[in-house]
Each structure stands twice: as C-alpha cells, then as structure tokens.
Amino acid sequence: PSLGCLRRRGAMAALLGCRSLGAFRQALSLSVRRSVLATQTRGKKRWMRSYMMVMERIKKLEGPAPPKPRSQQPNWDYHAEVEAFGHRLQENFNLDLLKTAFINHCYITAEESRRQDLKLDKESVKLNLKNNQDLSAKGSLFATAYLQDCFSHAHPNLPDDGIEALISYVTGPQVVCHVARNLAVEDLTLSAEFPVPQEILQSTFFAVVGALLQSNGTEKANLFIRDFLITQLIGKDLFEMWNVINPMGLLVEELKKRNVSLPEPRLTRQSGSGTVLPVYFVGLYSDKQLIAEGPGETVLAAEEEAARVALRKIYGYTENRRPWDYSGPTREPQTVEALSN
C-alpha cells in the first residue's frame, strides 16, 4: 500500500479507538492536518484566483492609480539627484543656481498654504526660497536670440516668417517638454501639481538654460541649445513647422523678387481618376522649364504640393540638403554677445 493509504488507515484506527468525545475531536483534527499537509502541493493558494478577480474588478471600476512623483517613491535623495543632474549632462552647474531653477512660484505658494493649514508659526510658514522666474526669462531670451542667429546663418534664403516659425516650433511647449522629460527635468521640478503642466515644465527648462548661462557662460549655453533643441529639427519638413495657407501665392511673390516669370501649372500624370484613390501629378513650368512637380489626390492639392516643392528648393530646405554641422567650432552670435554683456 502507498503512504497515503497507510496514513488514512492510521487515522481511521485512531478514530475508532477513541472512547471519549474530546479524544475523538483531537484525533479528527490531527487527521485533517495530516491530510492537508500531504495533499496541498500547489504553488498558488486556492483563494488567490478569487482575490485577483476581485482586485481586477475594483481596478476597472476605480480606474488606474494616480501617478506619483519620483520624490514620493523610495530611494530618493533630492540634493544628490540635483548634483547628479549636472554630471549626467557633463555640465558644471552652480548648485545654488540649479536648485533655484527647479523651484517654481506655484510650489512656494502651495507649500506656504499647506503650512498655514497646519497652523504653524508665521516664521515657519514663510519659505526663504527664490523662484525661477528671472532665470527662466533670461534663458528664454538667450535661446531665442541664439536660434535666430543660427537659423538666419544656416538658411539665408528663408524669410523672416519661416525663421520665426522654426523658432516657435523648437521653443514650443511640445518640443521643450519632450526634451525636458527625457533629461529628467520633470522629476526634479518643484511644482504644486503632478504631472507637471507643460507651461511650468517649459519655463523650468529655460530656467536651467539660464542657470547654465550664468554658471559657465555663453559657449556652454550655445552647445546645450544646439545639442538638445536644434537636433529636434532632424527629419522634420519645413511646412510641418511653418503653416503656409497659400503656397502658390507665396511662390509667386518669391519669383517676382528674383525677376523670374510666373509659374504655369500643367497636369503631367494621373492614375486611377475613376476610382476612390486617384493620384495626380502637377508640374510647374517657368520659362518653359520644369521647376517643381508634386502629387495629390486632386489637381488642386497636387498644385499646392508642387508649389511647396518649389519653395523648398528656393529656401534651400530640401530633403537632400547638407546636414547640420555639429563638429565645427561654435560661432559667437552678435545678439548673444550683446545679451551676455
């Protein structure tokens, strides 16, 4: 007989041999314990399945948990993280300026109101902290001036509206917040709300630029903007950043400035005109020469695309243009020199 069979026989013999009710109960509990220990060999408990199902239902009803800032999670040392921020970027920041760059006005207001709710003394309520408004203003002004000089030098044929569009795209909240989150600026930002709003994260990033400008000078700040902001233009089309409503009208103005005859659109190719997915190719001719050609689902859309292709050629912002030279020596713009002085 097997081991389990012998144990069952022993338990039955013990139960039959009991003369009193107390001894019977003790023998019964002993047999149940032995059977549980002998038969329960699963890694998961039996109650685990029902418990997990209940927790999943609660999660679906209540929704996901709100995100927690990194400062409320374990293994966090704010002062060490601030110091490591500069080493990670290989920049020698002034720690006092860098800490000030991460302090926003909303954080100071929220912290003081929280201390007032705790009924602390007036001396304990007031925080002796300086916000980053001055550093943010200096960093934003410096970045705009540097980008203006860089884009004007790199694309001399691009008009002022196009340069302003590039600057607005690079310094916009979407691009700046993307760069700031990848540099862990959001984790170090002291704000009243979490996740940090885009406008606060954007001002904090420019405050970091201002702290770097005051710590290491214009050359390091130029390299910082070049490496983290100008690189966001890689793979971007000109008219993705610059919204031109009437490209054909703009092309006519550019050709008039250059004393070139006006463009004449001609339908060069078409396919599937009787289907739901037609395609048309329109070419623009000037002095009997093809200057640009573009596709489109309609003839009008193809004509506008051909005008955009011609504008890219005029402005020197084509797909096969020479890439940005990141290895050359940095040029000190005149506007940046005036701001630093």
Short mmCIF file of C-alpha atoms in Angstrom, two decimals:
data_model
loop_
_atom_site.label_atom_id
_atom_site.label_comp_id
_atom_site.label_asym_id
_atom_site.label_seq_id
_atom_site.Cartn_x
_atom_site.Cartn_y
_atom_site.Cartn_z
CA PRO A 1 0.00 0.00 0.00
CA SER A 2 1.02 3.62 -0.61
CA LEU A 3 1.98 6.16 2.05
CA GLY A 4 -1.35 7.98 1.74
CA CYS A 5 -3.29 4.75 2.19
CA LEU A 6 -1.33 3.88 5.35
CA ARG A 7 -1.98 7.34 6.77
CA ARG A 8 -5.71 7.07 6.12
CA ARG A 9 -5.79 3.65 7.81
CA GLY A 10 -3.92 5.02 10.82
CA ALA A 11 -6.34 7.92 11.12
CA MET A 12 -9.37 5.62 10.98
CA ALA A 13 -7.85 3.34 13.58
CA ALA A 14 -7.23 6.31 15.86
CA LEU A 15 -10.83 7.47 15.45
CA LEU A 16 -12.27 4.04 16.21
CA GLY A 17 -10.03 3.63 19.22
CA CYS A 18 -11.20 6.87 20.86
CA ARG A 19 -13.58 6.37 23.78
CA SER A 20 -14.28 9.99 24.73
CA LEU A 21 -15.63 12.90 22.66
CA GLY A 22 -12.57 15.10 23.33
CA ALA A 23 -10.18 12.43 22.18
CA PHE A 24 -12.32 11.93 19.08
CA ARG A 25 -12.09 15.63 18.18
CA GLN A 26 -8.32 15.69 18.72
CA ALA A 27 -7.84 12.67 16.51
CA LEU A 28 -10.12 14.15 13.84
CA SER A 29 -8.21 17.49 13.76
CA LEU A 30 -4.89 15.63 13.62
CA SER A 31 -6.05 13.57 10.67
CA VAL A 32 -7.29 16.68 8.80
CA ARG A 33 -3.97 18.46 9.34
CA ARG A 34 -2.02 15.49 8.10
CA SER A 35 -4.21 15.17 5.00
CA VAL A 36 -3.84 18.90 4.19
CA LEU A 37 -0.08 18.81 4.58
CA ALA A 38 0.14 15.68 2.45
CA THR A 39 -2.15 16.77 -0.40
CA GLN A 40 -1.57 20.57 -0.79
CA THR A 41 1.38 20.84 -3.14
CA ARG A 42 0.33 23.73 -5.45
CA GLY A 43 2.43 26.87 -5.65
CA LYS A 44 -0.62 29.18 -5.61
CA LYS A 45 -3.24 29.20 -2.91
CA ARG A 46 -6.83 28.37 -3.71
CA TRP A 47 -8.07 31.76 -2.59
CA MET A 48 -5.66 33.59 -4.91
CA ARG A 49 -7.81 33.30 -8.04
CA SER A 50 -10.94 34.81 -6.50
CA TYR A 51 -8.89 37.52 -4.79
CA MET A 52 -7.19 38.57 -8.03
CA MET A 53 -10.52 38.66 -9.85
CA VAL A 54 -11.98 40.96 -7.20
CA MET A 55 -8.94 43.25 -7.39
CA GLU A 56 -9.21 43.44 -11.18
CA ARG A 57 -12.87 44.40 -10.92
CA ILE A 58 -12.05 47.13 -8.39
CA LYS A 59 -9.31 48.43 -10.65
CA LYS A 60 -11.71 48.63 -13.60
CA LEU A 61 -14.31 50.47 -11.52
CA GLU A 62 -11.93 52.93 -9.86
CA GLY A 63 -9.55 53.34 -12.79
CA PRO A 64 -5.74 53.36 -12.68
CA ALA A 65 -3.97 54.82 -9.67
CA PRO A 66 -2.87 58.46 -9.96
CA PRO A 67 0.80 58.89 -10.87
CA LYS A 68 3.21 59.55 -8.04
CA PRO A 69 6.16 61.93 -8.35
CA ARG A 70 9.60 60.44 -8.07
CA SER A 71 10.15 62.29 -4.79
CA GLN A 72 7.38 60.23 -3.12
CA GLN A 73 8.94 56.93 -4.13
CA PRO A 74 11.68 55.08 -2.24
CA ASN A 75 15.41 55.61 -2.74
CA TRP A 76 15.19 59.33 -3.44
CA ASP A 77 17.68 61.99 -2.36
CA TYR A 78 16.83 65.36 -3.87
CA HIS A 79 20.17 67.04 -3.23
CA ALA A 80 22.10 64.09 -4.65
CA GLU A 81 19.84 63.99 -7.71
CA VAL A 82 20.32 67.71 -8.37
CA GLU A 83 24.08 67.32 -8.17
CA ALA A 84 23.98 64.23 -10.40
CA PHE A 85 21.90 66.14 -12.97
CA GLY A 86 24.88 68.30 -13.94
CA HIS A 87 27.29 65.37 -14.03
CA ARG A 88 24.90 63.40 -16.22
CA LEU A 89 24.82 66.25 -18.74
CA GLN A 90 28.58 66.84 -18.33
CA GLU A 91 27.93 70.42 -17.28
CA ASN A 92 29.43 72.23 -14.31
CA PHE A 93 26.41 73.98 -12.82
CA ASN A 94 26.40 76.24 -9.83
CA LEU A 95 24.34 74.15 -7.39
CA ASP A 96 22.57 77.12 -5.85
CA LEU A 97 21.51 78.40 -9.28
CA LEU A 98 20.50 74.93 -10.40
CA LYS A 99 18.33 74.39 -7.31
CA THR A 100 16.72 77.78 -7.87
CA ALA A 101 16.00 76.83 -11.49
CA PHE A 102 13.80 73.93 -10.33
CA ILE A 103 11.71 75.99 -7.86
CA ASN A 104 8.50 77.40 -9.32
CA HIS A 105 6.31 80.10 -7.84
CA CYS A 106 3.29 77.77 -7.63
CA TYR A 107 5.27 75.38 -5.41
CA ILE A 108 6.14 78.13 -2.93
CA THR A 109 2.53 79.28 -2.78
CA ALA A 110 1.17 75.76 -2.30
CA GLU A 111 3.74 74.90 0.38
CA GLU A 112 3.03 78.07 2.35
CA SER A 113 -0.73 77.45 2.23
CA ARG A 114 -0.18 73.87 3.41
CA ARG A 115 1.83 75.12 6.35
CA GLN A 116 -0.86 77.64 7.19
CA ASP A 117 -3.42 74.83 7.29
CA LEU A 118 -1.22 73.08 9.82
CA LYS A 119 -1.41 76.26 12.00
CA LEU A 120 2.31 76.78 12.19
CA ASP A 121 4.01 79.98 13.27
CA LYS A 122 4.40 82.83 10.82
CA GLU A 123 8.15 82.37 10.81
CA SER A 124 7.75 78.68 9.97
CA VAL A 125 5.13 79.32 7.30
CA LYS A 126 7.25 81.63 5.17
CA LEU A 127 9.75 79.90 2.88
CA ASN A 128 13.06 81.60 2.22
CA LEU A 129 13.20 80.35 -1.36
CA LYS A 130 13.65 82.20 -4.63
CA ASN A 131 11.63 81.15 -7.64
CA ASN A 132 12.99 80.63 -11.15
CA GLN A 133 11.18 83.47 -12.95
CA ASP A 134 14.33 85.55 -13.53
CA LEU A 135 16.37 82.57 -14.71
CA SER A 136 13.55 81.43 -17.00
CA ALA A 137 13.24 84.86 -18.61
CA LYS A 138 16.99 85.08 -19.20
CA GLY A 139 17.18 81.55 -20.59
CA SER A 140 14.22 82.05 -22.92
CA LEU A 141 15.60 85.35 -24.25
CA PHE A 142 19.05 83.86 -24.76
CA ALA A 143 17.70 80.75 -26.54
CA THR A 144 15.52 82.83 -28.87
CA ALA A 145 18.40 85.13 -29.81
CA TYR A 146 20.80 82.25 -30.40
CA LEU A 147 18.30 80.33 -32.54
CA GLN A 148 17.55 83.48 -34.54
CA ASP A 149 21.21 83.93 -35.41
CA CYS A 150 21.77 80.23 -36.12
CA PHE A 151 18.78 79.83 -38.44
CA SER A 152 19.49 83.08 -40.24
CA HIS A 153 23.06 81.95 -40.87
CA ALA A 154 22.12 78.37 -41.85
CA HIS A 155 19.18 79.33 -44.10
CA PRO A 156 19.84 82.80 -45.55
CA ASN A 157 17.13 82.45 -48.21
CA LEU A 158 14.42 81.68 -45.67
CA PRO A 159 12.16 84.69 -44.95
CA ASP A 160 11.57 86.10 -41.51
CA ASP A 161 8.22 84.34 -41.16
CA GLY A 162 9.87 80.98 -41.81
CA ILE A 163 12.63 81.63 -39.28
CA GLU A 164 10.08 82.69 -36.68
CA ALA A 165 8.13 79.51 -37.40
CA LEU A 166 11.24 77.38 -36.82
CA ILE A 167 12.00 79.20 -33.57
CA SER A 168 8.40 78.85 -32.40
CA TYR A 169 8.48 75.13 -33.13
CA VAL A 170 11.79 74.49 -31.39
CA THR A 171 10.93 76.59 -28.34
CA GLY A 172 7.30 75.48 -28.23
CA PRO A 173 5.88 73.56 -25.27
CA GLN A 174 5.63 70.25 -27.12
CA VAL A 175 9.30 70.05 -28.14
CA VAL A 176 10.69 71.64 -24.98
CA CYS A 177 8.64 69.36 -22.70
CA HIS A 178 9.72 66.32 -24.72
CA VAL A 179 13.37 67.26 -24.22
CA ALA A 180 12.84 68.15 -20.56
CA ARG A 181 11.19 64.83 -19.73
CA ASN A 182 13.99 62.88 -21.40
CA LEU A 183 16.55 64.87 -19.40
CA ALA A 184 14.68 64.10 -16.13
CA VAL A 185 13.85 67.77 -15.56
CA GLU A 186 10.28 66.83 -14.66
CA ASP A 187 11.44 64.61 -11.78
CA LEU A 188 13.42 67.46 -10.24
CA THR A 189 10.87 70.22 -10.83
CA LEU A 190 9.20 71.52 -7.67
CA SER A 191 5.62 72.23 -8.68
CA ALA A 192 2.23 72.30 -6.99
CA GLU A 193 0.78 69.80 -9.49
CA PHE A 194 1.87 66.44 -10.81
CA PRO A 195 2.22 65.60 -13.65
CA VAL A 196 3.88 68.95 -14.14
CA PRO A 197 1.90 71.19 -16.55
CA GLN A 198 3.55 71.96 -19.86
CA GLU A 199 3.94 75.71 -19.28
CA ILE A 200 5.66 75.12 -15.93
CA LEU A 201 7.93 72.44 -17.37
CA GLN A 202 8.78 74.71 -20.29
CA SER A 203 9.70 77.62 -18.00
CA THR A 204 11.76 75.25 -15.82
CA PHE A 205 13.75 74.08 -18.83
CA PHE A 206 14.58 77.66 -19.81
CA ALA A 207 15.48 78.34 -16.19
CA VAL A 208 18.03 75.52 -16.45
CA VAL A 209 19.39 77.23 -19.58
CA GLY A 210 19.61 80.49 -17.64
CA ALA A 211 21.43 78.76 -14.77
CA LEU A 212 23.90 77.24 -17.24
CA LEU A 213 24.40 80.66 -18.85
CA GLN A 214 25.28 82.27 -15.54
CA SER A 215 27.39 79.31 -14.42
CA ASN A 216 29.54 78.59 -17.48
CA GLY A 217 28.98 81.43 -19.93
CA THR A 218 27.60 81.68 -23.42
CA GLU A 219 29.68 78.99 -25.11
CA LYS A 220 28.34 76.15 -22.96
CA ALA A 221 24.82 77.50 -23.23
CA ASN A 222 25.14 77.62 -27.03
CA LEU A 223 26.24 73.99 -27.14
CA PHE A 224 23.41 72.99 -24.80
CA ILE A 225 20.78 74.60 -27.04
CA ARG A 226 22.39 73.23 -30.18
CA ASP A 227 22.60 69.67 -28.87
CA PHE A 228 19.14 69.41 -27.32
CA LEU A 229 16.89 71.84 -29.22
CA ILE A 230 18.26 72.22 -32.76
CA THR A 231 18.54 68.44 -33.08
CA GLN A 232 14.76 68.22 -32.83
CA LEU A 233 14.61 69.52 -36.43
CA ILE A 234 16.07 66.26 -37.76
CA GLY A 235 13.54 64.54 -40.02
CA LYS A 236 11.08 67.45 -39.92
CA ASP A 237 9.67 69.02 -43.05
CA LEU A 238 9.66 72.79 -43.39
CA PHE A 239 5.91 73.06 -43.85
CA GLU A 240 5.19 70.78 -40.92
CA MET A 241 6.54 73.59 -38.74
CA TRP A 242 5.54 76.53 -40.92
CA ASN A 243 1.86 76.62 -41.82
CA VAL A 244 1.56 78.36 -45.21
CA ILE A 245 -2.07 78.78 -46.21
CA ASN A 246 -1.45 79.84 -49.81
CA PRO A 247 1.80 78.27 -51.07
CA MET A 248 1.17 79.27 -54.69
CA GLY A 249 0.79 82.93 -53.72
CA LEU A 250 4.00 82.81 -51.69
CA LEU A 251 5.80 81.18 -54.64
CA VAL A 252 4.62 83.96 -56.96
CA GLU A 253 5.98 86.58 -54.54
CA GLU A 254 9.35 84.83 -54.30
CA LEU A 255 9.66 84.56 -58.08
CA LYS A 256 8.78 88.23 -58.51
CA LYS A 257 11.57 89.17 -56.10
CA ARG A 258 14.01 87.20 -58.24
CA ASN A 259 12.68 88.58 -61.56
CA VAL A 260 11.56 85.14 -62.73
CA SER A 261 8.48 84.57 -64.86
CA LEU A 262 5.36 83.37 -63.09
CA PRO A 263 4.79 79.60 -62.79
CA GLU A 264 2.39 77.78 -65.05
CA PRO A 265 0.80 74.58 -63.66
CA ARG A 266 0.41 71.63 -66.02
CA LEU A 267 -1.05 68.18 -65.40
CA THR A 268 1.80 65.77 -66.17
CA ARG A 269 0.50 62.39 -64.98
CA GLN A 270 -2.59 60.83 -63.47
CA SER A 271 -3.73 57.42 -62.34
CA GLY A 272 -6.96 55.97 -61.04
CA SER A 273 -9.03 59.03 -61.84
CA GLY A 274 -12.21 56.92 -61.89
CA THR A 275 -11.51 55.15 -58.58
CA VAL A 276 -11.75 56.13 -54.91
CA LEU A 277 -7.96 56.60 -54.69
CA PRO A 278 -6.91 58.81 -57.59
CA VAL A 279 -3.49 60.44 -57.86
CA TYR A 280 -2.49 63.41 -59.96
CA PHE A 281 0.93 64.91 -60.69
CA VAL A 282 1.12 68.61 -61.46
CA GLY A 283 4.28 70.26 -62.75
CA LEU A 284 5.13 73.96 -62.50
CA TYR A 285 6.86 75.46 -65.53
CA SER A 286 8.71 78.75 -65.70
CA ASP A 287 10.30 79.90 -68.96
CA LYS A 288 9.38 76.52 -70.45
CA GLN A 289 11.40 74.71 -67.77
CA LEU A 290 10.07 72.33 -65.14
CA ILE A 291 10.89 73.82 -61.74
CA ALA A 292 8.84 71.52 -59.49
CA GLU A 293 6.39 68.63 -59.54
CA GLY A 294 4.08 67.37 -56.83
CA PRO A 295 1.44 64.66 -56.30
CA GLY A 296 -2.03 64.94 -54.81
CA GLU A 297 -5.44 63.32 -54.57
CA THR A 298 -6.92 66.24 -56.51
CA VAL A 299 -5.48 68.57 -59.10
CA LEU A 300 -5.64 71.49 -56.66
CA ALA A 301 -3.84 69.52 -53.93
CA ALA A 302 -1.16 68.45 -56.41
CA GLU A 303 -0.69 72.06 -57.50
CA GLU A 304 -0.21 73.20 -53.88
CA GLU A 305 2.26 70.38 -53.25
CA ALA A 306 4.22 71.36 -56.36
CA ALA A 307 4.35 74.93 -55.05
CA ARG A 308 5.71 73.65 -51.72
CA VAL A 309 8.37 71.64 -53.55
CA ALA A 310 9.43 74.76 -55.45
CA LEU A 311 9.56 76.79 -52.21
CA ARG A 312 11.76 74.15 -50.56
CA LYS A 313 14.20 74.45 -53.46
CA ILE A 314 14.22 78.25 -53.26
CA TYR A 315 14.75 78.29 -49.49
CA GLY A 316 17.34 75.50 -49.56
CA TYR A 317 15.32 73.30 -47.19
CA THR A 318 15.04 70.18 -49.32
CA GLU A 319 15.30 66.62 -48.08
CA ASN A 320 18.74 66.12 -49.65
CA ARG A 321 20.20 69.32 -48.19
CA ARG A 322 23.51 69.30 -46.37
CA PRO A 323 23.02 68.26 -42.75
CA TRP A 324 23.78 70.50 -39.83
CA ASP A 325 27.47 70.59 -38.94
CA TYR A 326 27.76 69.68 -35.24
CA SER A 327 31.51 69.13 -35.28
CA GLY A 328 32.60 72.61 -36.32
CA PRO A 329 33.57 75.37 -33.92
CA THR A 330 30.73 77.32 -32.42
CA ARG A 331 30.14 80.79 -33.77
CA GLU A 332 29.52 83.52 -31.23
CA PRO A 333 26.47 85.43 -32.48
CA GLN A 334 26.42 89.18 -32.10
CA THR A 335 22.99 89.18 -30.44
CA VAL A 336 24.15 86.64 -27.87
CA GLU A 337 27.21 88.75 -27.10
CA ALA A 338 25.01 91.77 -26.52
CA LEU A 339 22.72 89.80 -24.18
CA SER A 340 25.61 88.33 -22.20
CA ASN A 341 27.15 91.74 -21.70
#
